[in-house]
PDB file of C-alpha atoms in Angstrom:
ATOM      1  CA  UNK A 566     115.793 150.185 -87.861  1.00 81.00           C
ATOM      2  CA  UNK A 567     114.739 148.216 -90.928  1.00 87.00           C
ATOM      3  CA  UNK A 568     114.949 150.104 -94.206  1.00 90.00           C
ATOM      4  CA  UNK A 569     113.732 148.857 -97.573  1.00 93.00           C
ATOM      5  CA  UNK A 570     115.044 150.220-100.864  1.00 95.00           C
ATOM      6  CA  UNK A 571     113.789 149.559-104.383  1.00 95.00           C
ATOM      7  CA  UNK A 572     115.811 150.126-107.513  1.00 92.00           C
ATOM      8  CA  UNK A 573     115.086 151.439-110.064  1.00 91.00           C
ATOM      9  CA  UNK A 574     112.458 153.984-109.080  1.00 92.00           C
ATOM     10  CA  UNK A 575     111.017 153.914-112.603  1.00 95.00           C
ATOM     11  CA  UNK A 576     111.374 151.678-115.627  1.00 95.00           C
ATOM     12  CA  UNK A 577     110.050 151.931-119.185  1.00 96.00           C
ATOM     13  CA  UNK A 578     110.412 148.954-121.516  1.00 95.00           C
ATOM     14  CA  UNK A 579     108.962 147.639-124.765  1.00 96.00           C
ATOM     15  CA  UNK A 580     106.493 144.806-124.657  1.00 97.00           C
ATOM     16  CA  UNK A 581     107.994 141.307-124.530  1.00 97.00           C
ATOM     17  CA  UNK A 582     111.062 142.063-122.451  1.00 96.00           C
ATOM     18  CA  UNK A 583     111.992 140.055-119.391  1.00 96.00           C
ATOM     19  CA  UNK A 584     112.337 142.328-116.354  1.00 94.00           C
ATOM     20  CA  UNK A 585     114.055 142.275-112.986  1.00 96.00           C
ATOM     21  CA  UNK A 586     112.944 144.550-110.169  1.00 97.00           C
ATOM     22  CA  UNK A 587     115.164 144.810-107.121  1.00 97.00           C
ATOM     23  CA  UNK A 588     114.405 145.144-103.418  1.00 97.00           C
ATOM     24  CA  UNK A 589     117.006 145.384-100.663  1.00 97.00           C
ATOM     25  CA  UNK A 590     116.604 145.485 -96.888  1.00 96.00           C
ATOM     26  CA  UNK A 591     119.047 146.363 -94.133  1.00 94.00           C
ATOM     27  CA  UNK A 592     118.156 143.826 -91.413  1.00 90.00           C
ATOM     28  CA  UNK A 593     118.198 140.184 -92.486  1.00 89.00           C
ATOM     29  CA  UNK A 594     116.096 139.057 -89.502  1.00 88.00           C
ATOM     30  CA  UNK A 595     112.834 139.063 -91.423  1.00 90.00           C
ATOM     31  CA  UNK A 596     109.762 136.878 -91.063  1.00 87.00           C
ATOM     32  CA  UNK A 597     108.684 137.161 -94.695  1.00 90.00           C
ATOM     33  CA  UNK A 598     108.829 139.389 -97.772  1.00 94.00           C
ATOM     34  CA  UNK A 599     105.873 140.309 -99.908  1.00 94.00           C
ATOM     35  CA  UNK A 600     105.599 141.820-103.383  1.00 96.00           C
ATOM     36  CA  UNK A 601     102.595 143.983-104.267  1.00 95.00           C
ATOM     37  CA  UNK A 602     101.210 145.619-107.355  1.00 96.00           C
ATOM     38  CA  UNK A 603      99.473 149.009-107.250  1.00 94.00           C
ATOM     39  CA  UNK A 604      97.533 150.474-110.146  1.00 93.00           C
ATOM     40  CA  UNK A 605      97.006 154.265-110.256  1.00 88.00           C
ATOM     41  CA  UNK A 606      94.369 155.382-107.772  1.00 85.00           C
ATOM     42  CA  UNK A 607      93.925 151.877-106.406  1.00 87.00           C
ATOM     43  CA  UNK A 608      94.904 149.820-103.404  1.00 88.00           C
ATOM     44  CA  UNK A 609      97.674 147.241-103.233  1.00 91.00           C
ATOM     45  CA  UNK A 610      97.259 143.728-104.562  1.00 91.00           C
ATOM     46  CA  UNK A 611      99.451 140.964-103.187  1.00 90.00           C
ATOM     47  CA  UNK A 612     101.480 139.184-105.873  1.00 94.00           C
ATOM     48  CA  UNK A 613     103.840 136.864-104.056  1.00 94.00           C
ATOM     49  CA  UNK A 614     104.818 136.180-100.467  1.00 91.00           C
ATOM     50  CA  UNK A 615     108.101 134.469 -99.572  1.00 93.00           C
ATOM     51  CA  UNK A 616     108.596 133.105 -96.078  1.00 90.00           C
ATOM     52  CA  UNK A 617     112.044 133.569 -94.537  1.00 90.00           C
ATOM     53  CA  UNK A 618     112.755 129.842 -94.940  1.00 91.00           C
ATOM     54  CA  UNK A 619     112.002 129.903 -98.663  1.00 93.00           C
ATOM     55  CA  UNK A 620     114.235 130.909-101.575  1.00 95.00           C
ATOM     56  CA  UNK A 621     111.612 131.709-104.211  1.00 95.00           C
ATOM     57  CA  UNK A 622     107.960 131.752-105.162  1.00 94.00           C
ATOM     58  CA  UNK A 623     106.365 131.616-108.591  1.00 95.00           C
ATOM     59  CA  UNK A 624     102.990 132.676-109.929  1.00 94.00           C
ATOM     60  CA  UNK A 625     102.419 132.602-113.668  1.00 96.00           C
ATOM     61  CA  UNK A 626     104.928 134.920-115.340  1.00 96.00           C
ATOM     62  CA  UNK A 627     106.171 136.200-111.975  1.00 97.00           C
ATOM     63  CA  UNK A 628     109.026 134.774-109.967  1.00 97.00           C
ATOM     64  CA  UNK A 629     110.316 136.253-106.726  1.00 97.00           C
ATOM     65  CA  UNK A 630     113.545 135.209-105.068  1.00 97.00           C
ATOM     66  CA  UNK A 631     114.864 135.896-101.586  1.00 97.00           C
ATOM     67  CA  UNK A 632     118.446 135.976-100.332  1.00 96.00           C
ATOM     68  CA  UNK A 633     118.257 136.837 -96.652  1.00 92.00           C
ATOM     69  CA  UNK A 634     121.989 136.796 -96.044  1.00 92.00           C
ATOM     70  CA  UNK A 635     122.575 139.542 -98.596  1.00 95.00           C
ATOM     71  CA  UNK A 636     119.336 141.379 -97.782  1.00 95.00           C
ATOM     72  CA  UNK A 637     117.940 141.161-101.306  1.00 97.00           C
ATOM     73  CA  UNK A 638     114.883 140.074-103.216  1.00 97.00           C
ATOM     74  CA  UNK A 639     114.189 140.229-106.933  1.00 97.00           C
ATOM     75  CA  UNK A 640     110.911 140.119-108.821  1.00 97.00           C
ATOM     76  CA  UNK A 641     111.298 138.633-112.280  1.00 97.00           C
ATOM     77  CA  UNK A 642     108.573 139.353-114.839  1.00 97.00           C
ATOM     78  CA  UNK A 643     108.734 137.220-117.963  1.00 97.00           C
ATOM     79  CA  UNK A 644     107.525 138.388-121.364  1.00 97.00           C
ATOM     80  CA  UNK A 645     106.199 141.739-120.124  1.00 96.00           C
ATOM     81  CA  UNK A 646     102.857 143.048-121.380  1.00 97.00           C
ATOM     82  CA  UNK A 647     101.262 146.532-121.352  1.00 96.00           C
ATOM     83  CA  UNK A 648      98.881 145.229-118.674  1.00 96.00           C
ATOM     84  CA  UNK A 649     101.870 144.809-116.357  1.00 97.00           C
ATOM     85  CA  UNK A 650     102.226 148.599-116.179  1.00 97.00           C
ATOM     86  CA  UNK A 651     101.841 149.543-112.528  1.00 97.00           C
ATOM     87  CA  UNK A 652     103.887 150.349-109.442  1.00 96.00           C
ATOM     88  CA  UNK A 653     105.485 147.358-107.755  1.00 97.00           C
ATOM     89  CA  UNK A 654     106.251 147.506-104.051  1.00 96.00           C
ATOM     90  CA  UNK A 655     108.091 145.134-101.782  1.00 96.00           C
ATOM     91  CA  UNK A 656     107.620 144.915 -98.043  1.00 94.00           C
ATOM     92  CA  UNK A 657     109.402 142.979 -95.317  1.00 92.00           C
ATOM     93  CA  UNK A 658     107.907 141.761 -92.097  1.00 87.00           C
ATOM     94  CA  UNK A 659     110.397 142.105 -89.274  1.00 78.00           C
ATOM     95  CA  UNK A 660     110.917 138.967 -87.264  1.00 66.00           C
ATOM     96  CA  UNK A 661     109.250 139.472 -83.908  1.00 60.00           C
ATOM     97  CA  UNK A 662     107.311 142.551 -84.976  1.00 59.00           C
ATOM     98  CA  UNK A 663     103.817 142.293 -86.384  1.00 63.00           C
ATOM     99  CA  UNK A 664     104.186 144.919 -89.108  1.00 74.00           C
ATOM    100  CA  UNK A 665     105.476 145.406 -92.639  1.00 82.00           C
ATOM    101  CA  UNK A 666     108.058 147.933 -93.772  1.00 88.00           C
ATOM    102  CA  UNK A 667     107.616 149.083 -97.373  1.00 91.00           C
ATOM    103  CA  UNK A 668     109.954 150.248-100.076  1.00 93.00           C
ATOM    104  CA  UNK A 669     109.009 153.311-102.149  1.00 92.00           C
ATOM    105  CA  UNK A 670     108.214 151.178-105.194  1.00 93.00           C
ATOM    106  CA  UNK A 671     109.269 150.796-108.821  1.00 95.00           C
ATOM    107  CA  UNK A 672     106.969 152.420-111.381  1.00 95.00           C
ATOM    108  CA  UNK A 673     106.857 150.201-114.460  1.00 97.00           C
ATOM    109  CA  UNK A 674     105.600 151.210-117.905  1.00 97.00           C
ATOM    110  CA  UNK A 675     105.424 148.572-120.631  1.00 97.00           C
ATOM    111  CA  UNK A 676     104.710 150.079-124.049  1.00 96.00           C
ATOM    112  CA  UNK A 677     103.423 148.222-127.118  1.00 93.00           C
TER     113      UNK A 677
ATOM    114  CA  UNK B 512      82.987 138.490 -99.339  1.00 54.00           C
ATOM    115  CA  UNK B 513      84.056 142.133 -99.707  1.00 65.00           C
ATOM    116  CA  UNK B 514      87.569 141.758 -98.239  1.00 87.00           C
ATOM    117  CA  UNK B 515      88.742 145.023 -96.684  1.00 91.00           C
ATOM    118  CA  UNK B 516      86.361 147.979 -97.069  1.00 94.00           C
ATOM    119  CA  UNK B 517      87.251 151.602 -96.353  1.00 96.00           C
ATOM    120  CA  UNK B 518      84.958 154.603 -96.053  1.00 96.00           C
ATOM    121  CA  UNK B 519      84.917 157.326 -97.163  1.00 96.00           C
ATOM    122  CA  UNK B 520      86.877 157.030-100.408  1.00 95.00           C
ATOM    123  CA  UNK B 521      87.370 160.788-100.678  1.00 96.00           C
ATOM    124  CA  UNK B 522      87.230 163.577 -98.106  1.00 96.00           C
ATOM    125  CA  UNK B 523      88.139 167.258 -97.999  1.00 97.00           C
ATOM    126  CA  UNK B 524      88.640 168.880 -94.605  1.00 96.00           C
ATOM    127  CA  UNK B 525      89.565 172.303 -93.345  1.00 97.00           C
ATOM    128  CA  UNK B 526      92.470 172.690 -90.948  1.00 97.00           C
ATOM    129  CA  UNK B 527      91.330 171.911 -87.412  1.00 97.00           C
ATOM    130  CA  UNK B 528      88.354 169.760 -88.369  1.00 97.00           C
ATOM    131  CA  UNK B 529      88.070 166.209 -87.134  1.00 96.00           C
ATOM    132  CA  UNK B 530      87.032 163.046 -88.893  1.00 96.00           C
ATOM    133  CA  UNK B 531      87.163 159.274 -88.655  1.00 97.00           C
ATOM    134  CA  UNK B 532      88.182 156.861 -91.389  1.00 97.00           C
ATOM    135  CA  UNK B 533      86.384 153.563 -91.128  1.00 97.00           C
ATOM    136  CA  UNK B 534      87.749 150.141 -92.030  1.00 97.00           C
ATOM    137  CA  UNK B 535      85.964 146.811 -91.908  1.00 95.00           C
ATOM    138  CA  UNK B 536      87.117 143.347 -92.966  1.00 92.00           C
ATOM    139  CA  UNK B 537      85.235 140.117 -93.435  1.00 88.00           C
ATOM    140  CA  UNK B 538      88.287 137.867 -93.808  1.00 83.00           C
ATOM    141  CA  UNK B 539      88.617 136.986 -90.110  1.00 85.00           C
ATOM    142  CA  UNK B 540      91.998 138.707 -89.851  1.00 85.00           C
ATOM    143  CA  UNK B 541      93.501 139.044 -86.412  1.00 86.00           C
ATOM    144  CA  UNK B 542      95.837 141.913 -87.308  1.00 88.00           C
ATOM    145  CA  UNK B 543      94.803 145.179 -88.897  1.00 92.00           C
ATOM    146  CA  UNK B 544      96.877 148.171 -89.986  1.00 93.00           C
ATOM    147  CA  UNK B 545      96.575 151.786 -91.036  1.00 96.00           C
ATOM    148  CA  UNK B 546      99.149 153.145 -93.503  1.00 95.00           C
ATOM    149  CA  UNK B 547      99.532 156.470 -95.239  1.00 96.00           C
ATOM    150  CA  UNK B 548     101.031 156.801 -98.706  1.00 95.00           C
ATOM    151  CA  UNK B 549     102.749 159.954 -99.876  1.00 92.00           C
ATOM    152  CA  UNK B 550     104.523 160.531-103.215  1.00 82.00           C
ATOM    153  CA  UNK B 551     108.063 159.185-103.221  1.00 73.00           C
ATOM    154  CA  UNK B 552     107.827 157.876 -99.647  1.00 76.00           C
ATOM    155  CA  UNK B 553     106.119 154.533 -99.997  1.00 81.00           C
ATOM    156  CA  UNK B 554     103.729 153.404 -97.299  1.00 91.00           C
ATOM    157  CA  UNK B 555     104.338 154.366 -93.700  1.00 92.00           C
ATOM    158  CA  UNK B 556     102.675 152.625 -90.797  1.00 91.00           C
ATOM    159  CA  UNK B 557     100.526 154.838 -88.578  1.00 95.00           C
ATOM    160  CA  UNK B 558      99.023 152.339 -86.137  1.00 95.00           C
ATOM    161  CA  UNK B 559      98.357 148.646 -86.034  1.00 91.00           C
ATOM    162  CA  UNK B 560      96.309 146.211 -83.998  1.00 92.00           C
ATOM    163  CA  UNK B 561      97.612 142.701 -83.466  1.00 87.00           C
ATOM    164  CA  UNK B 562      94.297 141.501 -82.092  1.00 87.00           C
ATOM    165  CA  UNK B 563      90.935 142.729 -80.898  1.00 89.00           C
ATOM    166  CA  UNK B 564      91.349 145.160 -78.025  1.00 88.00           C
ATOM    167  CA  UNK B 565      95.025 145.966 -78.646  1.00 91.00           C
ATOM    168  CA  UNK B 566      96.642 148.788 -80.605  1.00 94.00           C
ATOM    169  CA  UNK B 567     100.235 149.921 -81.079  1.00 92.00           C
ATOM    170  CA  UNK B 568     101.981 152.886 -82.628  1.00 93.00           C
ATOM    171  CA  UNK B 569     103.780 152.590 -85.924  1.00 90.00           C
ATOM    172  CA  UNK B 570     106.277 154.944 -87.575  1.00 88.00           C
ATOM    173  CA  UNK B 571     104.115 158.084 -87.812  1.00 94.00           C
ATOM    174  CA  UNK B 572     101.381 158.040 -85.116  1.00 96.00           C
ATOM    175  CA  UNK B 573     101.377 161.732 -84.169  1.00 96.00           C
ATOM    176  CA  UNK B 574      98.059 163.446 -84.847  1.00 96.00           C
ATOM    177  CA  UNK B 575      96.114 160.186 -85.080  1.00 97.00           C
ATOM    178  CA  UNK B 576      94.146 157.882 -82.811  1.00 97.00           C
ATOM    179  CA  UNK B 577      92.739 154.445 -83.509  1.00 97.00           C
ATOM    180  CA  UNK B 578      90.048 152.149 -82.166  1.00 96.00           C
ATOM    181  CA  UNK B 579      89.792 148.397 -82.653  1.00 95.00           C
ATOM    182  CA  UNK B 580      86.094 148.208 -81.992  1.00 84.00           C
ATOM    183  CA  UNK B 581      85.845 144.476 -82.601  1.00 93.00           C
ATOM    184  CA  UNK B 582      87.610 141.917 -84.745  1.00 92.00           C
ATOM    185  CA  UNK B 583      86.083 143.294 -87.950  1.00 93.00           C
ATOM    186  CA  UNK B 584      86.526 147.040 -87.504  1.00 96.00           C
ATOM    187  CA  UNK B 585      89.565 149.310 -87.078  1.00 97.00           C
ATOM    188  CA  UNK B 586      89.002 153.055 -87.291  1.00 97.00           C
ATOM    189  CA  UNK B 587      91.474 155.926 -87.651  1.00 98.00           C
ATOM    190  CA  UNK B 588      90.624 159.330 -86.191  1.00 97.00           C
ATOM    191  CA  UNK B 589      92.122 162.726 -86.916  1.00 96.00           C
ATOM    192  CA  UNK B 590      91.190 164.983 -83.992  1.00 93.00           C
ATOM    193  CA  UNK B 591      92.465 168.253 -85.490  1.00 96.00           C
ATOM    194  CA  UNK B 592      93.414 167.863 -89.138  1.00 96.00           C
ATOM    195  CA  UNK B 593      96.518 169.584 -90.514  1.00 97.00           C
ATOM    196  CA  UNK B 594      97.628 170.108 -94.144  1.00 96.00           C
ATOM    197  CA  UNK B 595     100.520 167.681 -93.476  1.00 96.00           C
ATOM    198  CA  UNK B 596      97.909 164.950 -93.099  1.00 97.00           C
ATOM    199  CA  UNK B 597      96.864 165.276 -96.731  1.00 97.00           C
ATOM    200  CA  UNK B 598      97.542 161.787 -98.006  1.00 97.00           C
ATOM    201  CA  UNK B 599      96.069 158.527 -99.173  1.00 96.00           C
ATOM    202  CA  UNK B 600      95.219 156.254 -96.260  1.00 98.00           C
ATOM    203  CA  UNK B 601      95.142 152.484 -96.568  1.00 96.00           C
ATOM    204  CA  UNK B 602      93.737 149.938 -94.184  1.00 96.00           C
ATOM    205  CA  UNK B 603      94.971 146.350 -94.327  1.00 93.00           C
ATOM    206  CA  UNK B 604      94.246 143.055 -92.663  1.00 91.00           C
ATOM    207  CA  UNK B 605      96.491 140.100 -92.024  1.00 85.00           C
ATOM    208  CA  UNK B 606      96.052 136.569 -90.748  1.00 68.00           C
ATOM    209  CA  UNK B 607      97.694 134.935 -87.759  1.00 55.00           C
ATOM    210  CA  UNK B 608     101.317 133.856 -87.485  1.00 48.00           C
ATOM    211  CA  UNK B 609     100.266 130.280 -88.196  1.00 45.00           C
ATOM    212  CA  UNK B 610      99.211 131.022 -91.741  1.00 55.00           C
ATOM    213  CA  UNK B 611     101.044 132.738 -94.567  1.00 63.00           C
ATOM    214  CA  UNK B 612     100.782 136.222 -93.112  1.00 71.00           C
ATOM    215  CA  UNK B 613      99.664 137.689 -96.421  1.00 80.00           C
ATOM    216  CA  UNK B 614      98.424 141.263 -96.223  1.00 84.00           C
ATOM    217  CA  UNK B 615      95.181 142.399 -97.875  1.00 88.00           C
ATOM    218  CA  UNK B 616      94.498 146.069 -98.550  1.00 91.00           C
ATOM    219  CA  UNK B 617      91.453 148.224 -98.957  1.00 93.00           C
ATOM    220  CA  UNK B 618      91.055 150.595-101.900  1.00 92.00           C
ATOM    221  CA  UNK B 619      92.237 153.627 -99.947  1.00 95.00           C
ATOM    222  CA  UNK B 620      90.779 156.867 -98.597  1.00 97.00           C
ATOM    223  CA  UNK B 621      92.016 160.056-100.218  1.00 96.00           C
ATOM    224  CA  UNK B 622      92.110 162.915 -97.750  1.00 97.00           C
ATOM    225  CA  UNK B 623      92.822 166.560 -98.520  1.00 97.00           C
ATOM    226  CA  UNK B 624      93.257 169.056 -95.692  1.00 97.00           C
ATOM    227  CA  UNK B 625      93.033 172.693 -96.764  1.00 96.00           C
TER     228      UNK B 625
END
């Protein structure tokens, strides 16, 4: 059974820092991995999607990497801003199964 | 283009009452999903529908039923609500295997069962 773990569960940093959020999964046979952002009381917004054949994806200040063999993905946030404060979730899509398995998320607070 | 729309946004039920959460998408997604989100547990899949007319159980289907009425709509029904079903429910849509497979979520439906 696929399990997804995110470390740390919570993170508080001053503005301007570069951040790394971690996501690990137990079964490397994935179809893709997706990173989401969730603001309090809101739905999930897709940030980046990495196909199993890809190593990384970039969007603005965000960079996500994927290492299938080790069962890990990282989300790198450059020059963090208070507006980045949110919960970040990763999810893997099992190869052969049409569904995503989510981690519990990392709650990020960026203070001025 | 509204994306994925859920109704209602908030609902309070008494134990034993029934209700249906509605979800509609205008993004031509083949696959649709219902998740519940509880503190510290992430999102757990209740049911999903890979295409119109098909539905399958996810991780936590007990106490729920679903209907994929057509390609646009995927409803979640609680026949006899229990306090353990107090949660935030999210509907999502996803494209076919030939495209990126990106998932798009609705804003959520917050359900309290007393």
